[in-house]
Short mmCIF file of C-alpha atoms and ligand atoms in Angstrom, two decimals:
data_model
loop_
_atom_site.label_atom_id
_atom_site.label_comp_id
_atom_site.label_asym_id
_atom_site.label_seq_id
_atom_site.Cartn_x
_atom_site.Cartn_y
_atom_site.Cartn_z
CA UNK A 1 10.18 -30.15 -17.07
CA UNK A 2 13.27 -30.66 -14.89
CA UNK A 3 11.24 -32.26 -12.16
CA UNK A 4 13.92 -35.02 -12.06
CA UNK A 5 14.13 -37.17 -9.11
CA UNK A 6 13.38 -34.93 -6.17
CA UNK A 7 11.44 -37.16 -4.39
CA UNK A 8 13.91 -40.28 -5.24
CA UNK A 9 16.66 -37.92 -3.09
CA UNK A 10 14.52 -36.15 -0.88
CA UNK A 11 14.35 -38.43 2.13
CA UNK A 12 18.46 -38.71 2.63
CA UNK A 13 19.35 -35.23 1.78
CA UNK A 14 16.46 -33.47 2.60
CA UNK A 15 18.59 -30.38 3.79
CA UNK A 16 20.76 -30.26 0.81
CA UNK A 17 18.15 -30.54 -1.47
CA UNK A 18 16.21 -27.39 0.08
CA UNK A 19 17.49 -24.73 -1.72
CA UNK A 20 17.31 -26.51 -4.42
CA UNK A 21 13.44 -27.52 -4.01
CA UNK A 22 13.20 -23.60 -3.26
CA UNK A 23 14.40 -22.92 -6.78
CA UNK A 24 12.26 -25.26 -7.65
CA UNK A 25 9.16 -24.14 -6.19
CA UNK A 26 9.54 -20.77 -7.00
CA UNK A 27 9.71 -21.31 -10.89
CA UNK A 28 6.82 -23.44 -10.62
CA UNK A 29 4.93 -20.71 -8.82
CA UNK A 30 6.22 -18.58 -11.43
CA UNK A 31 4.30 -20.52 -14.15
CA UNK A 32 1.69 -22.24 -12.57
CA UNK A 33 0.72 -19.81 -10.02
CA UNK A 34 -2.96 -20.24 -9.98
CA UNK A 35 -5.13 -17.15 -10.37
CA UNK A 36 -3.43 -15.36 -13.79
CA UNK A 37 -4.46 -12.21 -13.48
CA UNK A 38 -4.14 -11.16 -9.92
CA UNK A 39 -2.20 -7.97 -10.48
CA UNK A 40 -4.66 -6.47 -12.68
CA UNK A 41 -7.60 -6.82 -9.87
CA UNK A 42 -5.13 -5.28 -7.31
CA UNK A 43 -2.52 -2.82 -9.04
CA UNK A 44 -4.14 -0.11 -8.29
CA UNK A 45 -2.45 1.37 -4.84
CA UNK A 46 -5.14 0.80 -2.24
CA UNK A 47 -5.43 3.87 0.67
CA UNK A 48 -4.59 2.49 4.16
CA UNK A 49 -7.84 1.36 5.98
CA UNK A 50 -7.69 2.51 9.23
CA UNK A 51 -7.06 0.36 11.40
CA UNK A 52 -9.45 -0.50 14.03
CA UNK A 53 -9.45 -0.37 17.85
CA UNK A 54 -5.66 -0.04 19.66
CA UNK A 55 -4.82 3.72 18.95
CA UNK A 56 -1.10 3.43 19.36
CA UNK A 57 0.08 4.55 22.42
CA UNK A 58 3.88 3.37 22.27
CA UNK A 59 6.52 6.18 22.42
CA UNK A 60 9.12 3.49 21.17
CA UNK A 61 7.55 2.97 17.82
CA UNK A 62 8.80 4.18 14.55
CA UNK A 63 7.91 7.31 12.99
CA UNK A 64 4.90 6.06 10.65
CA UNK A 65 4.58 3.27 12.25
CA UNK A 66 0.89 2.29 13.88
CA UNK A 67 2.65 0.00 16.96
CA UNK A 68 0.54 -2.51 19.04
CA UNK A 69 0.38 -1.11 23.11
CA UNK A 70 3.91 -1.11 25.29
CA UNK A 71 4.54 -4.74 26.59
CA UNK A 72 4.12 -5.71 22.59
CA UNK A 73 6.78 -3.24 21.66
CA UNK A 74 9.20 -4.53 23.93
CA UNK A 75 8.57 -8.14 22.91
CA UNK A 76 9.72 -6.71 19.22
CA UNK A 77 12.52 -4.76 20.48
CA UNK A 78 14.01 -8.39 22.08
CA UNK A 79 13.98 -9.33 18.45
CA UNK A 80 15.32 -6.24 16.83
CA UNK A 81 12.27 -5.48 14.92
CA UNK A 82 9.66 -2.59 14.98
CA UNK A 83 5.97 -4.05 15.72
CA UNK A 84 3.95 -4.53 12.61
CA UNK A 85 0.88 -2.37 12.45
CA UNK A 86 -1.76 -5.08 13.78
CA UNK A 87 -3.92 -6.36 11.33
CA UNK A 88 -7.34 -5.23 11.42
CA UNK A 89 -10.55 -7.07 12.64
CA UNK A 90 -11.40 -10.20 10.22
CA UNK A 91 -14.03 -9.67 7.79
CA UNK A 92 -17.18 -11.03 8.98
CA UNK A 93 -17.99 -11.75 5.22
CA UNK A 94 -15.05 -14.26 3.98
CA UNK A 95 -13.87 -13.63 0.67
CA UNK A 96 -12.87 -17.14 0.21
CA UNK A 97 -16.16 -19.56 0.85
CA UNK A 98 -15.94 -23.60 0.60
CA UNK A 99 -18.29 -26.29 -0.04
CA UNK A 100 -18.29 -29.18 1.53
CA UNK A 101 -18.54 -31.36 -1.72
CA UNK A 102 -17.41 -30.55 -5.31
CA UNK A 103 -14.34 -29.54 -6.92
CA UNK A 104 -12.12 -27.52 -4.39
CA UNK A 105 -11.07 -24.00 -5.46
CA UNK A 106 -7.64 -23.06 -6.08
CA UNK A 107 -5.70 -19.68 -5.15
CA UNK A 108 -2.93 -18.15 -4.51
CA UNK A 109 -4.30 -14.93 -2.60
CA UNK A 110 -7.53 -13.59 -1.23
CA UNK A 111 -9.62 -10.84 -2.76
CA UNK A 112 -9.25 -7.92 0.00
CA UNK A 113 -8.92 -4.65 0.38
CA UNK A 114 -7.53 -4.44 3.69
CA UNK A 115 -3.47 -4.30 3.47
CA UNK A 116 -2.63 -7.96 4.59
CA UNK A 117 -0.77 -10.55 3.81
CA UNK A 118 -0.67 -14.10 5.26
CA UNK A 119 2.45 -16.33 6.07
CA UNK A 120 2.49 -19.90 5.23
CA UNK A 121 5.41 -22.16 6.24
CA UNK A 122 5.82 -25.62 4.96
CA UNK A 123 7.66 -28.48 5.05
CA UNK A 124 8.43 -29.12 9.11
CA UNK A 125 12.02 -29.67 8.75
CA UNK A 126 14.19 -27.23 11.26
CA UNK A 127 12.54 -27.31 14.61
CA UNK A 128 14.15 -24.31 16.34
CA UNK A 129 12.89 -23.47 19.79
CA UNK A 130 13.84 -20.10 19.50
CA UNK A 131 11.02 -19.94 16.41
CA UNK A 132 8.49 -20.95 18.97
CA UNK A 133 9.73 -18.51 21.36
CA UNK A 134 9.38 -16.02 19.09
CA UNK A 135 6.03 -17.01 17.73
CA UNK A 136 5.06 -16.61 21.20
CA UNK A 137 6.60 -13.18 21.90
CA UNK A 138 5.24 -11.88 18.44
CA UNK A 139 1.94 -13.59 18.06
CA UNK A 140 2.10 -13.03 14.34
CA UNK A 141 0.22 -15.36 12.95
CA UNK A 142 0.87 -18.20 10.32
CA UNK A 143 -0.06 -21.64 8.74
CA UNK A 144 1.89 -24.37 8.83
CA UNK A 145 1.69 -27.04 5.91
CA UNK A 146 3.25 -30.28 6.89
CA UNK A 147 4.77 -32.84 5.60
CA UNK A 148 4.41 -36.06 7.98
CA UNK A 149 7.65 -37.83 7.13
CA UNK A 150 8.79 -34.57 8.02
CA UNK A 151 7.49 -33.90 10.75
CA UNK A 152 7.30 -37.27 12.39
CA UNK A 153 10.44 -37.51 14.42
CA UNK A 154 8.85 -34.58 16.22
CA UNK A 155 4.94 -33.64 16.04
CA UNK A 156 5.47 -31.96 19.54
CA UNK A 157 7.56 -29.31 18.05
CA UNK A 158 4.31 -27.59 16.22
CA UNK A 159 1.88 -27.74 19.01
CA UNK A 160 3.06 -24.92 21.29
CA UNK A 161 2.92 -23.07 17.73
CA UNK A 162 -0.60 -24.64 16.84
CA UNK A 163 -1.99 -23.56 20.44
CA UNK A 164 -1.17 -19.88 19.42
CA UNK A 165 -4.23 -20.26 17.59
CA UNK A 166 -1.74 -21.18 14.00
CA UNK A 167 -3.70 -23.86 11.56
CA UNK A 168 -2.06 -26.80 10.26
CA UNK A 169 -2.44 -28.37 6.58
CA UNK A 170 -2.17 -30.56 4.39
CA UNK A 171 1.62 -30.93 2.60
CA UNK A 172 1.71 -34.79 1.28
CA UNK A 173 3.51 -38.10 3.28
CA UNK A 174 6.62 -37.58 1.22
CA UNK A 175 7.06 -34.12 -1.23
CA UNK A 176 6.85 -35.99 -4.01
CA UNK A 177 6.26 -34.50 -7.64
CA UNK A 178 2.06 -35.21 -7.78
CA UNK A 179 1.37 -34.98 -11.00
CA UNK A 180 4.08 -37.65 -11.88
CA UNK A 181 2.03 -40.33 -9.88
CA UNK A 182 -1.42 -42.15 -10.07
CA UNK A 183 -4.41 -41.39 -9.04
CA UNK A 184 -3.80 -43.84 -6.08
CA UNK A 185 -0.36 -42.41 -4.96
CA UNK A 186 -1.89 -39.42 -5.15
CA UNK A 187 -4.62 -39.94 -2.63
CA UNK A 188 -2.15 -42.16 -0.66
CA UNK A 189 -0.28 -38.82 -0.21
CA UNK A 190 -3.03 -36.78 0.82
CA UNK A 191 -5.19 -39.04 2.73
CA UNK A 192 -1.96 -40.43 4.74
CA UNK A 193 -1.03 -36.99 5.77
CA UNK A 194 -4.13 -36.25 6.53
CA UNK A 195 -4.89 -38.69 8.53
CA UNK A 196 -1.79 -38.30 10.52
CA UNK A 197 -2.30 -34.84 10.88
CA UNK A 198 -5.72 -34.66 11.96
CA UNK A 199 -4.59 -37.77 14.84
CA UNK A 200 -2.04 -35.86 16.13
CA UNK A 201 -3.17 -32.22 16.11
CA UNK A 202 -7.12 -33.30 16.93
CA UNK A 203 -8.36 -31.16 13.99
CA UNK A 204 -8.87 -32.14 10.23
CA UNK A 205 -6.42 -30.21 7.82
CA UNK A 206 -8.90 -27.77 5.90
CA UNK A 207 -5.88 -26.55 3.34
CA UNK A 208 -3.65 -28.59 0.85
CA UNK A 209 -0.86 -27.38 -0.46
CA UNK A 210 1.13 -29.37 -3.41
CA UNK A 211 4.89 -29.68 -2.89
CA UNK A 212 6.38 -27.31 -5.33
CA UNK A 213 2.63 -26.07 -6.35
CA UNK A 214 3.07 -28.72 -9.11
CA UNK A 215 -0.10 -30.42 -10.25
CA UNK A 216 -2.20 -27.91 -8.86
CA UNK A 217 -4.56 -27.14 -11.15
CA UNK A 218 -5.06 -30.48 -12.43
CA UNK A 219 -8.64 -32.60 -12.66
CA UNK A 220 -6.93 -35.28 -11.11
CA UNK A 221 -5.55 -34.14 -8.07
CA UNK A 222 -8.19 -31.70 -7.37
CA UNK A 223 -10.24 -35.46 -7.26
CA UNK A 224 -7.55 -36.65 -4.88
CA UNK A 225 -7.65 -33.55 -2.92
CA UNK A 226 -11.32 -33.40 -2.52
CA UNK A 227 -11.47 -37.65 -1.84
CA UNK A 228 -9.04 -37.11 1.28
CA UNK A 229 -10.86 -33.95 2.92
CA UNK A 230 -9.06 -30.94 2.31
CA UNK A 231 -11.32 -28.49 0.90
CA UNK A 232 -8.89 -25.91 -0.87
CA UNK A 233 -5.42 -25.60 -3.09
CA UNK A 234 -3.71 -22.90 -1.72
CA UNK A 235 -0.35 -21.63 -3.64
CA UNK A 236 1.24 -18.84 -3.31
CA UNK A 237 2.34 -15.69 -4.29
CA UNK A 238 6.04 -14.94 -2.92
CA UNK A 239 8.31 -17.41 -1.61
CA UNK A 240 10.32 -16.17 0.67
CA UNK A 241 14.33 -16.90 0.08
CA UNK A 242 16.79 -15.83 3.21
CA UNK A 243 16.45 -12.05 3.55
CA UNK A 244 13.91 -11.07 0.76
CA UNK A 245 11.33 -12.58 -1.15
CA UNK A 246 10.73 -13.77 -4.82
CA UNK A 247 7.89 -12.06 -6.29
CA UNK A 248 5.69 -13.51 -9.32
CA UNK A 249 4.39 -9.75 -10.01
CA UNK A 250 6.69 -7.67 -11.96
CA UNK A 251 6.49 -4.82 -10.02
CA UNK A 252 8.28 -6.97 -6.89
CA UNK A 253 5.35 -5.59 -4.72
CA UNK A 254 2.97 -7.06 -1.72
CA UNK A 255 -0.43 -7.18 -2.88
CA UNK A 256 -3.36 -7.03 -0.24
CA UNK A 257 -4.32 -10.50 0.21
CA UNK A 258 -1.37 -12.29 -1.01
CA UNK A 259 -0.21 -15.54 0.56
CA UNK A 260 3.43 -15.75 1.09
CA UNK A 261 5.37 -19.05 1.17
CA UNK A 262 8.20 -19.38 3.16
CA UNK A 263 9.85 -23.01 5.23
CA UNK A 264 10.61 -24.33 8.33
CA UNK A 265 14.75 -23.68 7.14
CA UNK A 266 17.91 -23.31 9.39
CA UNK A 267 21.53 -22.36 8.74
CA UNK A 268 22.63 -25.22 6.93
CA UNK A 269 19.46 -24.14 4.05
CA UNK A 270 19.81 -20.37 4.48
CA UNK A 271 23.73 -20.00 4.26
CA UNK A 272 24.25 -19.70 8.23
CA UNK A 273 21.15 -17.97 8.85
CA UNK A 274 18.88 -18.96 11.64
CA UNK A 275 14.54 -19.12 11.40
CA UNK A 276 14.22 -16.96 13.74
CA UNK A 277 16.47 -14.77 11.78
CA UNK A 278 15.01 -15.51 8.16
CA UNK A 279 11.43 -15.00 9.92
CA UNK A 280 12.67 -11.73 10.99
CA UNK A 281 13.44 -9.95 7.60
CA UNK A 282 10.23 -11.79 5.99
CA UNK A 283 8.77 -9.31 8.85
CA UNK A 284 10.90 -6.49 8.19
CA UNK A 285 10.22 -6.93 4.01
CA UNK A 286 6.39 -6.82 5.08
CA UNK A 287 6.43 -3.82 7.65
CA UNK A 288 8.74 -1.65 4.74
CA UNK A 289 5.95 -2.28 2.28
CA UNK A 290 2.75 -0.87 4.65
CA UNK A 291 1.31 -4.33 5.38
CA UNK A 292 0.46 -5.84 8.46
CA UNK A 293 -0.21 -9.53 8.86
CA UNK A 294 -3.56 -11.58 9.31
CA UNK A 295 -4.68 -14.71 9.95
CA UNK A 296 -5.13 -17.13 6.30
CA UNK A 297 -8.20 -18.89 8.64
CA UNK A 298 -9.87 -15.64 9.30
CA UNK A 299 -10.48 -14.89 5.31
CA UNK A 300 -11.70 -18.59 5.19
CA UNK A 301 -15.03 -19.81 5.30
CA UNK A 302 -14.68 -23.62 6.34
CA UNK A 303 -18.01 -25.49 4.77
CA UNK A 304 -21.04 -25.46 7.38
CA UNK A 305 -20.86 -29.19 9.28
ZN1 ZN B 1 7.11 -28.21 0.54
#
């Protein structure tokens, strides 16, 4: 595999390498994607639930489209975008259950039938306000997987988005390549992240992500994983690029329960595009496809303490 020096480069041209870790990433979604089958469990087009509570009541919203109440619609508007149909009410039986002890599972969606999605951002590196901002205006929510030498010339930066109620994970010290290093480096990764993580956001990471999903199904990092607290392997199942996404299904289709993987990118990654921007038409690809977006946490079962 061309998993050539990435992390070697990584730390002095972090930016420039991006696109080229997003590449990256993506093949190795591509072929190591976790669950193998999930398009055959959710092909089949799946009627609309409907969704619960807030009738919409906005005049503004698009034809066919089940809009949030007024002051949300204008918060959209201020973005350019039509609201997303809100998610409905999390599942008071999780489809995804962990264990405190043992190996950790491994996916790269959730078993549901309602049509959701969930948005996971990694990495840390652009810190835009306006994201924030928007975050705020939008409340759609996401997960954040961090990296902490990414993130560590600025941990501030993701606690106005944290306080929306957002998660933060587990993403490695460093992006390096796991399965080219020890056992040791391995947990060095994970537990250093963690640990940093967990001191500066007051909550344990409950996620790990792999950079580039590599490794991910692998005896020895599950062991790493599970030996520095994070009780899951989540991958992914599009990655999002500037204005669309890369899909590992065929059929270039949203699945309910898929977990979409997209960065903390500006315009010197997305070819002059901003976040906020990129963010924007991840919503837009989403809201053109009948999906709404929920919460990764709320499908999650965190082991009983
Ligand atoms: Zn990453």
């Amino acid at each position: 595999m061309s998993r050539y020096g990435l992390s070697r480069t990584r730390t002095r041209t972090y930016a420039a390498g991006a696109l080229a870790l997003l590449a990256f990433a993506t093949a190795c979604g591509d072929n190591g994607g976790g669950s193998a089958a999930p398009a055959a469990t959710t092909a089949a087009p799946t009627a609309p639930k409907p969704t619960t509570g807030a009738a919409p009541t906005s005049a503004a919203a698009t034809p066919g489209a089940t809009a949030p109440a007024g002051a949300n619609a204008a918060a959209w508007a201020k973005w350019n975008l039509t609201p997303l149909a809100p998610a409905p009410a999390a599942p008071a039986d999780k489809p995804v259950k962990l264990e405190r002890t043992g190996p950790v599972p491994v996916f790269s969606e959730v078993k549901t039938t309602d049509k959701v999605v969930f948005i996971t951002i990694d990495d840390g590196a652009e810190k835009d306000p306006k994201f924030v901002e928007m975050l705020t205006d939008l409340k759609v929510p996401i997960s954040m997987f961090l990296t902490k030498d990414i993130v560590k010339n600025d941990y501030g930066y993701f606690k106005p988005l944290q306080a929306l109620g957002n998660h933060i994970h587990n993403h490695t010290v460093d992006h390096p390549v796991m399965s080219k290093l020890s056992p040791e480096k391995q947990k060095a990764e994970i537990c250093d992240d963690q640990a940093a993580l967990t001191q500066q956001y007051g909550t344990a990471p409950l996620l790990f992500r792999p950079p580039f999903g590599d490794g991910a199904n692998t005896p020895t990092l599950n062991t790493s994983v599970q030996e520095c607290g994070p009780r899951a392997i989540v991958l992914w199942r599009e990655s999002m690029q500037i204005h669309d996404m890369q899909y590992q299904a065929a059929d270039k289709k949203l699945k309910p329960g898929d977990i979409i993987l997209a960065h903390f990118r500006g315009p010197k990654e997305l070819k002059g595009a901003t976040m906020t921007q990129m963010f924007g038409d991840l919503l837009a690809r989403i809201q053109e496809q009948g999906f709404s977006v929920a919460r990764l946490e709320d499908y999650i079962q965190a082991p009983a303490s």
